[in-house]
Every structure is written in structure tokens, then in C-alpha cells.
mmCIF file of C-alpha atoms in Angstrom:
data_model
loop_
_atom_site.group_PDB
_atom_site.id
_atom_site.type_symbol
_atom_site.label_atom_id
_atom_site.label_comp_id
_atom_site.label_asym_id
_atom_site.label_seq_id
_atom_site.Cartn_x
_atom_site.Cartn_y
_atom_site.Cartn_z
ATOM 1 C CA MET V 1 -70.270 -6.228 -30.756
ATOM 2 C CA ILE V 2 -69.912 -2.767 -31.067
ATOM 3 C CA SER V 3 -73.556 -2.043 -29.795
ATOM 4 C CA SER V 4 -74.141 1.261 -31.811
ATOM 5 C CA TYR V 5 -73.177 -0.375 -35.157
ATOM 6 C CA ARG V 6 -75.675 -3.660 -34.538
ATOM 7 C CA ALA V 7 -78.755 -1.601 -33.000
ATOM 8 C CA SER V 8 -78.237 0.311 -36.483
ATOM 9 C CA PHE V 9 -77.495 -2.601 -38.449
ATOM 10 C CA ASN V 10 -80.643 -4.504 -37.033
ATOM 11 C CA GLU V 11 -83.011 -1.661 -37.004
ATOM 12 C CA HIS V 12 -81.943 -0.783 -41.309
ATOM 13 C CA PHE V 13 -82.100 -4.824 -42.136
ATOM 14 C CA SER V 14 -84.028 -6.430 -44.745
ATOM 15 C CA GLU V 15 -84.400 -9.254 -46.341
ATOM 16 C CA GLU V 16 -84.340 -7.212 -49.632
ATOM 17 C CA LYS V 17 -81.021 -5.907 -49.214
ATOM 18 C CA TYR V 18 -79.392 -9.509 -48.032
ATOM 19 C CA ASN V 19 -80.495 -10.766 -50.881
ATOM 20 C CA GLY V 20 -79.206 -7.704 -53.000
ATOM 21 C CA PHE V 21 -75.905 -8.237 -50.930
ATOM 22 C CA LEU V 22 -75.547 -11.620 -52.159
ATOM 23 C CA GLU V 23 -76.041 -10.544 -55.887
ATOM 24 C CA ASN V 24 -73.341 -8.004 -55.582
ATOM 25 C CA LEU V 25 -70.873 -10.430 -54.264
ATOM 26 C CA GLU V 26 -71.080 -13.183 -56.851
ATOM 27 C CA LYS V 27 -71.681 -10.803 -59.771
ATOM 28 C CA GLY V 28 -68.788 -11.410 -62.158
ATOM 29 C CA PHE V 29 -68.296 -14.749 -60.488
ATOM 30 C CA ALA V 30 -69.281 -18.090 -59.342
ATOM 31 C CA LYS V 31 -72.407 -18.930 -57.152
ATOM 32 C CA ILE V 32 -71.357 -19.648 -53.830
ATOM 33 C CA PRO V 33 -71.950 -22.783 -52.653
ATOM 34 C CA PHE V 34 -71.701 -22.357 -48.840
ATOM 35 C CA ARG V 35 -73.970 -19.563 -46.885
ATOM 36 C CA VAL V 36 -72.509 -16.188 -46.410
ATOM 37 C CA ALA V 37 -73.868 -14.537 -43.218
ATOM 38 C CA GLU V 38 -76.696 -11.416 -43.501
ATOM 39 C CA THR V 39 -74.129 -9.224 -41.285
ATOM 40 C CA PRO V 40 -70.364 -8.651 -40.874
ATOM 41 C CA ILE V 41 -68.980 -8.383 -36.921
ATOM 42 C CA PHE V 42 -68.705 -5.370 -35.295
ATOM 43 C CA LEU V 43 -65.016 -5.595 -33.383
ATOM 44 C CA PRO V 44 -64.838 -3.444 -30.188
ATOM 45 C CA ALA V 45 -61.212 -2.359 -29.590
ATOM 46 C CA ALA V 46 -60.721 -4.252 -26.673
ATOM 47 C CA LEU V 47 -61.325 -7.606 -28.317
ATOM 48 C CA LYS V 48 -59.217 -6.602 -31.192
ATOM 49 C CA GLU V 49 -56.337 -5.832 -28.911
ATOM 50 C CA LYS V 50 -56.971 -9.502 -27.119
ATOM 51 C CA LEU V 51 -56.755 -10.834 -30.608
ATOM 52 C CA ILE V 52 -53.442 -9.151 -31.599
ATOM 53 C CA ALA V 53 -52.079 -10.333 -28.462
ATOM 54 C CA ALA V 54 -53.229 -13.712 -28.791
ATOM 55 C CA GLY V 55 -52.010 -14.139 -32.517
ATOM 56 C CA ALA V 56 -48.408 -12.441 -31.526
ATOM 57 C CA GLU V 57 -47.920 -15.581 -28.935
ATOM 58 C CA ILE V 58 -48.634 -17.950 -31.233
ATOM 59 C CA VAL V 59 -46.116 -16.410 -33.910
ATOM 60 C CA THR V 60 -43.346 -16.198 -31.564
ATOM 61 C CA LEU V 61 -43.888 -20.012 -30.796
ATOM 62 C CA ILE V 62 -43.509 -20.618 -34.293
ATOM 63 C CA GLN V 63 -40.560 -18.550 -34.745
ATOM 64 C CA GLN V 64 -38.663 -20.287 -32.000
ATOM 65 C CA PRO V 65 -35.416 -21.709 -33.807
ATOM 66 C CA ASP V 66 -36.294 -25.307 -32.696
ATOM 67 C CA PHE V 67 -40.032 -25.075 -33.985
ATOM 68 C CA LYS V 68 -38.791 -27.519 -37.061
ATOM 69 C CA GLN V 69 -37.227 -29.747 -34.578
ATOM 70 C CA LEU V 70 -40.882 -29.735 -32.138
ATOM 71 C CA THR V 71 -42.737 -30.581 -35.412
ATOM 72 C CA GLU V 72 -40.956 -32.916 -37.372
ATOM 73 C CA LYS V 73 -43.964 -35.580 -36.496
ATOM 74 C CA ALA V 74 -46.131 -33.684 -37.753
ATOM 75 C CA ILE V 75 -45.683 -34.360 -40.938
ATOM 76 C CA PRO V 76 -46.722 -37.835 -42.255
ATOM 77 C CA GLU V 77 -43.894 -40.003 -44.072
ATOM 78 C CA GLN V 78 -45.986 -40.321 -47.063
ATOM 79 C CA TRP V 79 -46.261 -36.680 -47.689
ATOM 80 C CA GLN V 80 -43.070 -35.473 -47.076
ATOM 81 C CA VAL V 81 -41.818 -32.743 -49.779
ATOM 82 C CA PRO V 82 -38.474 -31.899 -50.293
ATOM 83 C CA ALA V 83 -36.842 -28.549 -50.537
ATOM 84 C CA GLU V 84 -39.175 -26.826 -47.433
ATOM 85 C CA ASN V 85 -38.405 -23.463 -47.099
ATOM 86 C CA THR V 86 -37.553 -21.623 -43.838
ATOM 87 C CA HIS V 87 -41.270 -19.952 -43.069
ATOM 88 C CA PRO V 88 -44.447 -20.469 -44.068
ATOM 89 C CA HIS V 89 -45.774 -17.701 -46.461
ATOM 90 C CA PHE V 90 -49.408 -17.998 -44.468
ATOM 91 C CA LEU V 91 -50.828 -17.970 -40.983
ATOM 92 C CA THR V 92 -54.263 -18.555 -39.537
ATOM 93 C CA PHE V 93 -55.498 -18.602 -36.188
ATOM 94 C CA ASP V 94 -58.986 -19.599 -35.170
ATOM 95 C CA PHE V 95 -60.391 -17.868 -32.271
ATOM 96 C CA GLY V 96 -63.739 -18.789 -30.608
ATOM 97 C CA ILE V 97 -65.490 -15.874 -28.626
ATOM 98 C CA CYS V 98 -65.612 -16.395 -25.047
ATOM 99 C CA LYS V 99 -66.181 -14.126 -21.936
ATOM 100 C CA ASP V 100 -63.662 -14.548 -18.950
ATOM 101 C CA GLU V 101 -64.199 -14.679 -14.977
ATOM 102 C CA GLN V 102 -64.487 -10.765 -15.089
ATOM 103 C CA GLY V 103 -67.697 -11.306 -18.093
ATOM 104 C CA GLU V 104 -65.341 -9.821 -20.705
ATOM 105 C CA LEU V 105 -64.891 -10.676 -24.165
ATOM 106 C CA THR V 106 -62.101 -12.714 -24.795
ATOM 107 C CA PRO V 107 -60.521 -14.619 -27.517
ATOM 108 C CA LYS V 108 -59.957 -18.879 -27.478
ATOM 109 C CA LEU V 109 -57.755 -20.716 -29.961
ATOM 110 C CA ILE V 110 -59.445 -23.319 -31.727
ATOM 111 C CA GLU V 111 -56.859 -24.495 -34.555
ATOM 112 C CA MET V 112 -54.125 -23.389 -36.706
ATOM 113 C CA GLN V 113 -53.043 -23.428 -40.307
ATOM 114 C CA GLY V 114 -49.616 -22.632 -42.070
ATOM 115 C CA PHE V 115 -51.802 -23.029 -45.241
ATOM 116 C CA PRO V 116 -53.650 -20.076 -47.483
ATOM 117 C CA SER V 117 -57.398 -19.472 -46.739
ATOM 118 C CA LEU V 118 -59.672 -17.324 -48.595
ATOM 119 C CA TYR V 119 -57.544 -14.149 -48.678
ATOM 120 C CA GLY V 120 -58.943 -13.091 -51.967
ATOM 121 C CA PHE V 121 -62.423 -13.042 -50.851
ATOM 122 C CA GLN V 122 -62.549 -11.746 -47.565
ATOM 123 C CA SER V 123 -61.261 -8.328 -49.109
ATOM 124 C CA HIS V 124 -64.157 -8.965 -51.629
ATOM 125 C CA LEU V 125 -66.586 -9.709 -48.968
ATOM 126 C CA ALA V 126 -65.612 -7.059 -46.815
ATOM 127 C CA GLU V 127 -65.846 -4.487 -49.448
ATOM 128 C CA THR V 128 -69.145 -5.911 -50.414
ATOM 129 C CA TYR V 129 -70.888 -5.372 -46.866
ATOM 130 C CA GLN V 130 -69.939 -1.993 -46.366
ATOM 131 C CA THR V 131 -71.093 -0.963 -50.367
ATOM 132 C CA ALA V 132 -74.253 -2.947 -49.813
ATOM 133 C CA TYR V 133 -75.267 -1.470 -46.444
ATOM 134 C CA SER V 134 -73.983 1.705 -46.926
ATOM 135 C CA LEU V 135 -71.951 1.060 -43.744
ATOM 136 C CA SER V 136 -69.248 3.696 -42.067
ATOM 137 C CA GLU V 137 -66.327 4.822 -44.003
ATOM 138 C CA GLY V 138 -64.993 4.336 -40.232
ATOM 139 C CA LEU V 139 -65.155 0.600 -40.260
ATOM 140 C CA THR V 140 -62.278 -1.455 -41.990
ATOM 141 C CA PRO V 141 -61.259 -5.575 -42.093
ATOM 142 C CA TYR V 142 -57.703 -4.230 -42.101
ATOM 143 C CA PHE V 143 -55.265 -4.567 -39.359
ATOM 144 C CA ASN V 144 -51.961 -2.108 -39.219
ATOM 145 C CA GLY V 145 -53.272 0.545 -40.911
ATOM 146 C CA MET V 146 -54.010 -1.088 -44.207
ATOM 147 C CA ASP V 147 -56.229 -0.224 -46.504
ATOM 148 C CA GLN V 148 -57.234 -2.540 -49.672
ATOM 149 C CA ALA V 149 -54.876 -1.132 -51.894
ATOM 150 C CA ALA V 150 -51.955 -1.724 -49.516
ATOM 151 C CA TYR V 151 -53.302 -5.474 -48.813
ATOM 152 C CA ILE V 152 -53.441 -6.221 -52.481
ATOM 153 C CA ALA V 153 -49.610 -5.050 -53.243
ATOM 154 C CA LEU V 154 -49.167 -7.092 -49.805
ATOM 155 C CA LEU V 155 -50.587 -10.284 -51.579
ATOM 156 C CA LYS V 156 -49.216 -9.913 -54.718
ATOM 157 C CA GLU V 157 -45.568 -9.715 -52.973
ATOM 158 C CA VAL V 158 -46.136 -12.838 -51.070
ATOM 159 C CA ILE V 159 -47.629 -15.186 -53.786
ATOM 160 C CA VAL V 160 -46.195 -13.546 -57.180
ATOM 161 C CA GLY V 161 -43.091 -12.170 -56.116
ATOM 162 C CA ASP V 162 -40.485 -11.147 -58.650
ATOM 163 C CA HIS V 163 -42.413 -13.800 -61.314
ATOM 164 C CA GLN V 164 -44.760 -13.176 -64.258
ATOM 165 C CA PRO V 165 -48.390 -13.476 -63.559
ATOM 166 C CA HIS V 166 -48.431 -15.937 -66.008
ATOM 167 C CA GLU V 167 -45.815 -17.797 -64.407
ATOM 168 C CA VAL V 168 -47.660 -18.606 -61.163
ATOM 169 C CA ALA V 169 -50.808 -20.730 -60.848
ATOM 170 C CA LEU V 170 -53.149 -21.248 -58.128
ATOM 171 C CA MET V 171 -53.562 -25.002 -58.094
ATOM 172 C CA ASP V 172 -56.044 -27.295 -56.440
ATOM 173 C CA ILE V 173 -57.214 -30.802 -57.448
ATOM 174 C CA ASP V 174 -60.467 -29.230 -59.190
ATOM 175 C CA ALA V 175 -59.889 -25.869 -58.931
ATOM 176 C CA PRO V 176 -63.206 -24.739 -60.832
ATOM 177 C CA ASN V 177 -65.448 -27.307 -58.430
ATOM 178 C CA GLN V 178 -63.868 -26.330 -55.390
ATOM 179 C CA LYS V 179 -66.487 -25.074 -52.642
ATOM 180 C CA THR V 180 -64.137 -22.041 -52.679
ATOM 181 C CA ALA V 181 -64.024 -21.121 -56.193
ATOM 182 C CA ILE V 182 -64.766 -17.982 -55.473
ATOM 183 C CA ASP V 183 -61.537 -17.125 -53.724
ATOM 184 C CA PHE V 184 -59.726 -18.450 -56.497
ATOM 185 C CA LEU V 185 -61.624 -16.260 -58.932
ATOM 186 C CA VAL V 186 -61.136 -13.067 -56.937
ATOM 187 C CA THR V 187 -57.574 -13.685 -56.427
ATOM 188 C CA GLU V 188 -57.542 -14.363 -60.271
ATOM 189 C CA GLN V 189 -58.611 -10.757 -60.520
ATOM 190 C CA TYR V 190 -56.230 -9.575 -57.935
ATOM 191 C CA LEU V 191 -52.942 -10.701 -59.179
ATOM 192 C CA GLY V 192 -53.670 -11.567 -62.672
ATOM 193 C CA ILE V 193 -52.209 -15.425 -62.154
ATOM 194 C CA LYS V 194 -53.624 -18.562 -63.417
ATOM 195 C CA ILE V 195 -56.427 -20.899 -61.576
ATOM 196 C CA LEU V 196 -55.376 -24.618 -62.604
ATOM 197 C CA SER V 197 -56.239 -27.792 -61.959
ATOM 198 C CA LEU V 198 -53.627 -30.674 -60.898
ATOM 199 C CA GLU V 199 -54.095 -32.512 -63.874
ATOM 200 C CA ASP V 200 -53.497 -28.617 -66.098
ATOM 201 C CA LEU V 201 -49.752 -29.356 -64.888
ATOM 202 C CA LYS V 202 -47.205 -31.462 -66.784
ATOM 203 C CA LYS V 203 -43.897 -32.476 -66.410
ATOM 204 C CA GLU V 204 -40.779 -32.233 -67.997
ATOM 205 C CA GLY V 205 -37.916 -33.178 -66.625
ATOM 206 C CA LYS V 206 -37.896 -31.530 -62.949
ATOM 207 C CA GLN V 207 -39.481 -28.136 -64.911
ATOM 208 C CA LEU V 208 -43.555 -27.765 -64.462
ATOM 209 C CA TYR V 209 -45.904 -26.413 -67.319
ATOM 210 C CA TYR V 210 -49.276 -25.978 -68.612
ATOM 211 C CA ILE V 211 -50.496 -25.414 -72.225
ATOM 212 C CA GLN V 212 -52.130 -21.978 -73.020
ATOM 213 C CA ASP V 213 -53.223 -20.646 -76.919
ATOM 214 C CA GLY V 214 -51.366 -24.427 -77.997
ATOM 215 C CA GLN V 215 -47.964 -22.929 -76.523
ATOM 216 C CA LYS V 216 -46.207 -24.444 -73.315
ATOM 217 C CA VAL V 217 -46.214 -22.147 -70.646
ATOM 218 C CA ARG V 218 -43.236 -22.610 -67.715
ATOM 219 C CA LEU V 219 -44.960 -22.299 -64.265
ATOM 220 C CA LYS V 220 -42.182 -21.230 -61.747
ATOM 221 C CA ARG V 221 -44.465 -20.647 -59.083
ATOM 222 C CA ILE V 222 -47.279 -22.491 -57.379
ATOM 223 C CA TYR V 223 -50.000 -21.012 -54.984
ATOM 224 C CA ASN V 224 -50.590 -24.202 -53.298
ATOM 225 C CA ARG V 225 -54.414 -24.955 -52.134
ATOM 226 C CA LEU V 226 -54.123 -28.486 -52.846
ATOM 227 C CA ILE V 227 -54.683 -30.598 -49.852
ATOM 228 C CA PHE V 228 -53.076 -34.071 -49.202
ATOM 229 C CA ASP V 229 -55.579 -35.288 -46.864
ATOM 230 C CA GLU V 230 -58.158 -34.504 -49.862
ATOM 231 C CA ILE V 231 -56.216 -36.791 -51.842
ATOM 232 C CA GLY V 232 -55.563 -39.986 -49.463
ATOM 233 C CA ASP V 233 -54.865 -43.118 -51.329
ATOM 234 C CA ASN V 234 -55.770 -41.890 -54.393
ATOM 235 C CA THR V 235 -52.613 -40.830 -55.547
ATOM 236 C CA GLY V 236 -53.260 -41.814 -59.072
ATOM 237 C CA LEU V 237 -54.402 -38.504 -59.311
ATOM 238 C CA PHE V 238 -50.428 -37.856 -60.320
ATOM 239 C CA LYS V 239 -50.199 -39.962 -63.343
ATOM 240 C CA ASN V 240 -51.556 -37.472 -65.220
ATOM 241 C CA SER V 241 -49.639 -34.529 -63.783
ATOM 242 C CA PHE V 242 -46.763 -34.598 -61.339
ATOM 243 C CA ASP V 243 -45.771 -35.912 -57.886
ATOM 244 C CA PRO V 244 -45.662 -33.158 -55.517
ATOM 245 C CA ARG V 245 -43.263 -35.291 -53.474
ATOM 246 C CA GLU V 246 -40.577 -35.332 -56.237
ATOM 247 C CA GLU V 247 -37.876 -33.214 -56.467
ATOM 248 C CA LEU V 248 -39.010 -30.167 -58.622
ATOM 249 C CA ASP V 249 -37.777 -26.363 -60.075
ATOM 250 C CA ILE V 250 -40.760 -25.030 -58.838
ATOM 251 C CA GLU V 251 -41.229 -22.504 -55.944
ATOM 252 C CA TRP V 252 -44.261 -23.339 -53.250
ATOM 253 C CA ILE V 253 -46.338 -20.662 -51.653
ATOM 254 C CA THR V 254 -46.259 -22.075 -49.779
ATOM 255 C CA HIS V 255 -44.222 -25.188 -49.166
ATOM 256 C CA PRO V 256 -46.888 -28.535 -48.369
ATOM 257 C CA ASN V 257 -45.224 -29.507 -45.334
ATOM 258 C CA TRP V 258 -46.011 -26.167 -43.582
ATOM 259 C CA PHE V 259 -49.755 -27.516 -43.490
ATOM 260 C CA TYR V 260 -48.797 -30.179 -41.456
ATOM 261 C CA ARG V 261 -46.467 -28.196 -38.888
ATOM 262 C CA ILE V 262 -48.564 -25.525 -38.222
ATOM 263 C CA SER V 263 -51.526 -27.441 -37.087
ATOM 264 C CA LYS V 264 -53.545 -29.198 -34.386
ATOM 265 C CA TYR V 265 -50.147 -30.665 -34.150
ATOM 266 C CA THR V 266 -48.470 -27.352 -32.807
ATOM 267 C CA MET V 267 -51.839 -27.003 -30.446
ATOM 268 C CA PRO V 268 -49.856 -28.503 -27.161
ATOM 269 C CA PHE V 269 -46.891 -26.976 -27.306
ATOM 270 C CA LEU V 270 -48.763 -23.063 -26.713
ATOM 271 C CA LYS V 271 -49.237 -22.500 -23.363
ATOM 272 C CA SER V 272 -50.962 -19.016 -23.064
ATOM 273 C CA GLU V 273 -54.558 -17.749 -21.544
ATOM 274 C CA PHE V 274 -55.931 -17.615 -25.060
ATOM 275 C CA ALA V 275 -55.320 -21.203 -25.726
ATOM 276 C CA PRO V 276 -57.349 -24.115 -24.000
ATOM 277 C CA GLU V 277 -55.206 -26.778 -22.396
ATOM 278 C CA THR V 278 -54.276 -29.841 -24.903
ATOM 279 C CA PHE V 279 -52.380 -33.057 -24.737
ATOM 280 C CA PHE V 280 -51.227 -35.704 -27.095
ATOM 281 C CA LEU V 281 -53.395 -38.669 -26.340
ATOM 282 C CA HIS V 282 -50.393 -40.744 -26.327
ATOM 283 C CA GLU V 283 -48.672 -38.487 -23.506
ATOM 284 C CA LEU V 284 -51.685 -38.548 -21.389
ATOM 285 C CA ASN V 285 -51.022 -39.982 -17.797
ATOM 286 C CA ALA V 286 -54.762 -40.782 -17.185
ATOM 287 C CA ILE V 287 -57.805 -40.010 -18.630
ATOM 288 C CA PRO V 288 -59.461 -37.058 -16.836
ATOM 289 C CA THR V 289 -62.604 -37.742 -15.142
ATOM 290 C CA ASP V 290 -64.395 -34.826 -16.432
ATOM 291 C CA LEU V 291 -64.553 -35.941 -20.383
ATOM 292 C CA GLU V 292 -67.940 -33.706 -20.637
ATOM 293 C CA ASN V 293 -65.402 -30.299 -21.031
ATOM 294 C CA TYR V 294 -63.145 -32.305 -23.619
ATOM 295 C CA VAL V 295 -62.959 -32.711 -27.427
ATOM 296 C CA LEU V 296 -61.150 -35.720 -29.180
ATOM 297 C CA LYS V 297 -60.102 -34.663 -32.019
ATOM 298 C CA PRO V 298 -57.913 -36.310 -35.253
ATOM 299 C CA LEU V 299 -54.460 -34.492 -36.100
ATOM 300 C CA PHE V 300 -54.726 -35.637 -39.532
ATOM 301 C CA SER V 301 -58.331 -34.438 -41.050
ATOM 302 C CA PHE V 302 -59.514 -31.132 -41.908
ATOM 303 C CA ALA V 303 -63.205 -29.141 -41.875
ATOM 304 C CA GLY V 304 -64.290 -30.684 -38.863
ATOM 305 C CA MET V 305 -64.045 -34.425 -39.789
ATOM 306 C CA GLY V 306 -63.606 -37.180 -37.090
ATOM 307 C CA VAL V 307 -64.117 -34.848 -34.352
ATOM 308 C CA ILE V 308 -65.548 -36.443 -31.101
ATOM 309 C CA ILE V 309 -67.577 -33.505 -29.276
ATOM 310 C CA ASP V 310 -69.430 -35.963 -26.572
ATOM 311 C CA VAL V 311 -66.312 -37.984 -25.554
ATOM 312 C CA LYS V 312 -66.654 -40.969 -23.657
ATOM 313 C CA LYS V 313 -63.717 -43.054 -21.871
ATOM 314 C CA GLU V 314 -64.821 -45.987 -24.220
ATOM 315 C CA ASP V 315 -63.684 -43.419 -27.030
ATOM 316 C CA ILE V 316 -60.187 -43.015 -25.988
ATOM 317 C CA GLU V 317 -59.717 -46.587 -24.842
ATOM 318 C CA ALA V 318 -61.034 -47.661 -28.538
ATOM 319 C CA ILE V 319 -58.375 -45.586 -30.719
ATOM 320 C CA THR V 320 -55.240 -47.551 -31.793
ATOM 321 C CA ASP V 321 -53.293 -44.877 -32.791
ATOM 322 C CA PRO V 322 -53.565 -42.383 -29.754
ATOM 323 C CA GLU V 323 -50.117 -40.506 -31.010
ATOM 324 C CA ASN V 324 -52.342 -39.288 -34.152
ATOM 325 C CA TRP V 325 -54.702 -37.629 -31.969
ATOM 326 C CA ILE V 326 -55.281 -34.988 -29.271
ATOM 327 C CA LEU V 327 -57.534 -34.121 -26.352
ATOM 328 C CA GLN V 328 -58.713 -30.395 -26.233
ATOM 329 C CA ARG V 329 -60.159 -28.619 -23.299
ATOM 330 C CA LYS V 330 -63.467 -27.452 -25.027
ATOM 331 C CA VAL V 331 -64.168 -24.134 -25.530
ATOM 332 C CA ASN V 332 -67.149 -22.115 -24.314
ATOM 333 C CA TYR V 333 -68.532 -20.241 -27.164
ATOM 334 C CA GLU V 334 -70.776 -17.073 -25.905
ATOM 335 C CA PRO V 335 -73.266 -16.039 -28.309
ATOM 336 C CA VAL V 336 -72.071 -12.065 -28.805
ATOM 337 C CA VAL V 337 -73.284 -11.464 -31.868
ATOM 338 C CA GLN V 338 -77.186 -10.134 -31.423
ATOM 339 C CA ALA V 339 -79.481 -11.675 -34.299
ATOM 340 C CA PRO V 340 -83.257 -10.200 -34.229
ATOM 341 C CA ASP V 341 -83.764 -13.400 -32.570
ATOM 342 C CA GLY V 342 -81.264 -13.881 -30.438
ATOM 343 C CA GLY V 343 -77.550 -14.188 -29.946
ATOM 344 C CA VAL V 344 -75.147 -16.206 -32.621
ATOM 345 C CA LYS V 345 -72.119 -17.288 -31.877
ATOM 346 C CA VAL V 346 -68.840 -16.636 -33.378
ATOM 347 C CA GLU V 347 -65.592 -17.426 -34.644
ATOM 348 C CA ILE V 348 -62.546 -15.089 -35.737
ATOM 349 C CA ARG V 349 -59.941 -16.362 -38.047
ATOM 350 C CA LEU V 350 -56.826 -14.073 -37.927
ATOM 351 C CA MET V 351 -54.687 -14.120 -41.530
ATOM 352 C CA TYR V 352 -51.378 -13.081 -41.602
ATOM 353 C CA LEU V 353 -48.901 -12.895 -45.097
ATOM 354 C CA TRP V 354 -45.347 -13.748 -44.377
ATOM 355 C CA PRO V 355 -43.304 -12.092 -47.153
ATOM 356 C CA GLU V 356 -39.996 -13.813 -48.198
ATOM 357 C CA GLY V 357 -36.601 -12.567 -45.244
ATOM 358 C CA LYS V 358 -39.481 -10.417 -43.888
ATOM 359 C CA GLU V 359 -41.856 -10.792 -40.727
ATOM 360 C CA PRO V 360 -45.404 -11.980 -40.733
ATOM 361 C CA VAL V 361 -48.395 -9.260 -40.978
ATOM 362 C CA LEU V 362 -51.280 -10.010 -39.501
ATOM 363 C CA CYS V 363 -53.736 -8.403 -42.394
ATOM 364 C CA ILE V 364 -57.338 -9.262 -42.571
ATOM 365 C CA ASN V 365 -60.079 -11.995 -41.178
ATOM 366 C CA LEU V 366 -62.497 -14.240 -41.573
ATOM 367 C CA ALA V 367 -65.567 -14.904 -38.914
ATOM 368 C CA ARG V 368 -68.241 -17.257 -38.913
ATOM 369 C CA LEU V 369 -71.519 -17.199 -37.220
ATOM 370 C CA SER V 370 -72.853 -20.647 -35.545
ATOM 371 C CA ARG V 371 -76.116 -21.593 -33.703
ATOM 372 C CA GLY V 372 -75.261 -25.035 -33.909
ATOM 373 C CA LYS V 373 -73.200 -27.272 -31.880
ATOM 374 C CA MET V 374 -70.398 -26.898 -34.096
ATOM 375 C CA ILE V 375 -68.951 -24.141 -36.224
ATOM 376 C CA GLY V 376 -69.393 -25.135 -39.400
ATOM 377 C CA VAL V 377 -71.468 -25.564 -42.758
ATOM 378 C CA ARG V 378 -73.196 -28.883 -41.519
ATOM 379 C CA TYR V 379 -73.642 -27.917 -38.097
ATOM 380 C CA ASN V 380 -75.780 -24.560 -39.303
ATOM 381 C CA LYS V 381 -78.063 -26.174 -41.983
ATOM 382 C CA ASP V 382 -81.290 -25.205 -40.660
ATOM 383 C CA PHE V 383 -80.555 -21.629 -39.474
ATOM 384 C CA ASP V 384 -79.907 -17.920 -40.512
ATOM 385 C CA TRP V 385 -77.747 -15.442 -39.661
ATOM 386 C CA VAL V 386 -75.180 -17.989 -39.671
ATOM 387 C CA GLY V 387 -72.216 -18.573 -42.344
ATOM 388 C CA GLY V 388 -68.919 -17.378 -43.414
ATOM 389 C CA THR V 389 -68.960 -13.310 -42.400
ATOM 390 C CA VAL V 390 -65.821 -10.710 -42.077
ATOM 391 C CA GLY V 391 -65.442 -8.408 -38.413
ATOM 392 C CA LEU V 392 -65.138 -4.951 -38.965
ATOM 393 C CA MET V 393 -62.908 -2.653 -36.661
ATOM 394 C CA GLU V 394 -63.135 1.234 -36.176
ATOM 395 C CA LYS V 395 -59.830 2.768 -37.695
#
């Protein structure tokens, strides 16, 4: 989107360079199972400032004194976890890049999460793009004047805190085989923490431990990457490990309840030029006559599962639990990134870190390129110049 960088990048691009970039990205790590795009995004200053302003509005909502009261019903009863803390440690906000009535680029909120994203991988990804393509040193993926060293230091403060790295573990159901395993491995390299699957953890009283070299090692913090929606009714997984819903002597980074509090559930409370009009379905007085301009989303799903893009009146009338759905005005993505064969749509994720007792800090970003009907891997299988990437900005 910064035309000078885009023109230069496209002119010098080659499949050979792209393949070398992918090789460097995976070197020393696992093979990446998702598509990484050929190019980074070059974010212009005006759009960067709008993104910062849009993110700040959402942060203001989350910091309202009554935010927990507003979102109490967001947490499914069967997934309530005790000992919730005062704020999440991670905030991620996804914006589609559109054009306003004046033809200027503007962000529109798609979704938000109080849950970690690819905080390790995005730093590694940006560094690899810059090295593999010999990009200008005047470009950065970081906000607030950060460089990589400052970013990793803050990441360590949030995730490790005052503990020793071996007392902290990144945990997921089957961590080594997750699609995001590359992020786990980069995070391990940056911070020195353990990567553990759910069944690697055992409970003794209220304490958790894992075995290393035949010895019990007490765990004090969990960098939680486990999403309860993935478990569903398969709670038998907890029998060989521990049940997160029990009272435990453990610190959660971040506490699982925040996954639900800051989510699609939060969207209807946000009134902003950067957020599309959103309604809880059970609070809708009448079904809009222009349903082609709306998208229907289940509250309790992830990765786009269950979303109805081409909404019909019958779809709404067939829903038996309207309190668990939202109706959201569609966001019209603009194909603003110029690939060699035309425009590509883009989504930008702002990624914040929120240290204990401090303010949330906008740190880095994630971007996704799409030619399909929706952003996401399964909608872009047959295209190139799509997939995960990062936004680079002028320092």
C-alpha cells in the first residue's frame, strides 16, 4: 500500500526468492502447515494512525469498570474457570481494510480476542521477510518505537514474569502437532519456556507438575494456548492430566475466561466508525430486509466455523438459540495489495501485550491476504499471493 515499496518489491520478486524465504523461515523449526504469503504488507502512515485509533477505542471499552458485568454471560457455564484475574494479558483485534466514502483506506473491525496469537512467529516472520528480500532497514513490524529486543523483553515480562523459564509452560492439547507449532517453537527459543501437551501435566493436590529427566518439576504458570471449544464434549482428555475448571495453585497467562469475554460477544457493545453495526440475534426487533448486507455468526466457534455469509430469512428463523448468535453488517474488503496479477484483500490483526499492573501496549501485527470469499486457509486453497504475512511500517 506504500506504492514505492510495493512497486520495487513486485519488480524484484521471483519464485526463487520466495522459496528461499520459506526455507529460511522453517530452518531449525518444524515445517509450516499453513500458507505464508509471498509478500509482506507495506502499511502507509495514515492507515497506521487509523488502526491505532481504532484499537484505542476498543481498549477503552475493555477498560470500562463495568466490562466484566457486561460480558458475564459470554462465558459458557460449563467452561467457567475460577480465580480470574483483573485483565487479560493479550488483546488481538482483526480489521478488514476497506475504503471509506472519500475513497481513503480505513480499517473495519471483524473480530477480537482476549487470547494469544502468533506472538513469537510474527517477530520471526518479519525478520525473515526483511532479510530474504533485502528490505529497507527503515521498515518495522513494531509499534510504539519498539525494536525486536524491546518486544521480546516485554513478551518475557508478560509470559515468564518473575518465574524461572522452566516453571512456565506453553500448553495446548497436542502441542507438537498443532498448526501453530511453529509459533510455539519460536516462543520457546525466545523465552526458554517448555512446550507441553495437556497430558504432559499431572496434578498433585492443587499443584501441577511435569516430568523432566525422571524428576518432577513444579509448574507455576501456564501460557495457555488451549481453546475449550476444541475440546467440546471430549472432557475425558482431562482424566490423564488435570481439569482446568478445578481450583488450582497455578497462574494463567492469560486466564481462559478472557477468551470468551473479549470475542464476538463484545462486538454489539462497540459503537465506532471502525466497527460494523452488530446485534445479538435475540435482541433484534425485526429481521432486516437487506440481509445480503449482513453476516450471521455463532458466538461460540472459532476459525470461521459456522458463519453464514449469504444470510436468508429462513436461516435466522431456523436458529433455536438466538442468544448465541450475532448478526453483523458485512465489511466490504478492498483489494488494496497489488499482486502481479491484480488486487488482493487484506486483514490486519493488531496485537497487544498487557503486563500485570500496567497499561496494554500495542506491539506488533499479523496480516492475512485473501482472494477468496472469506479470509482463511480453506477459502484460499487454490490461489497464490495469499496467506499469513505481516505489515511493515516506516519507522
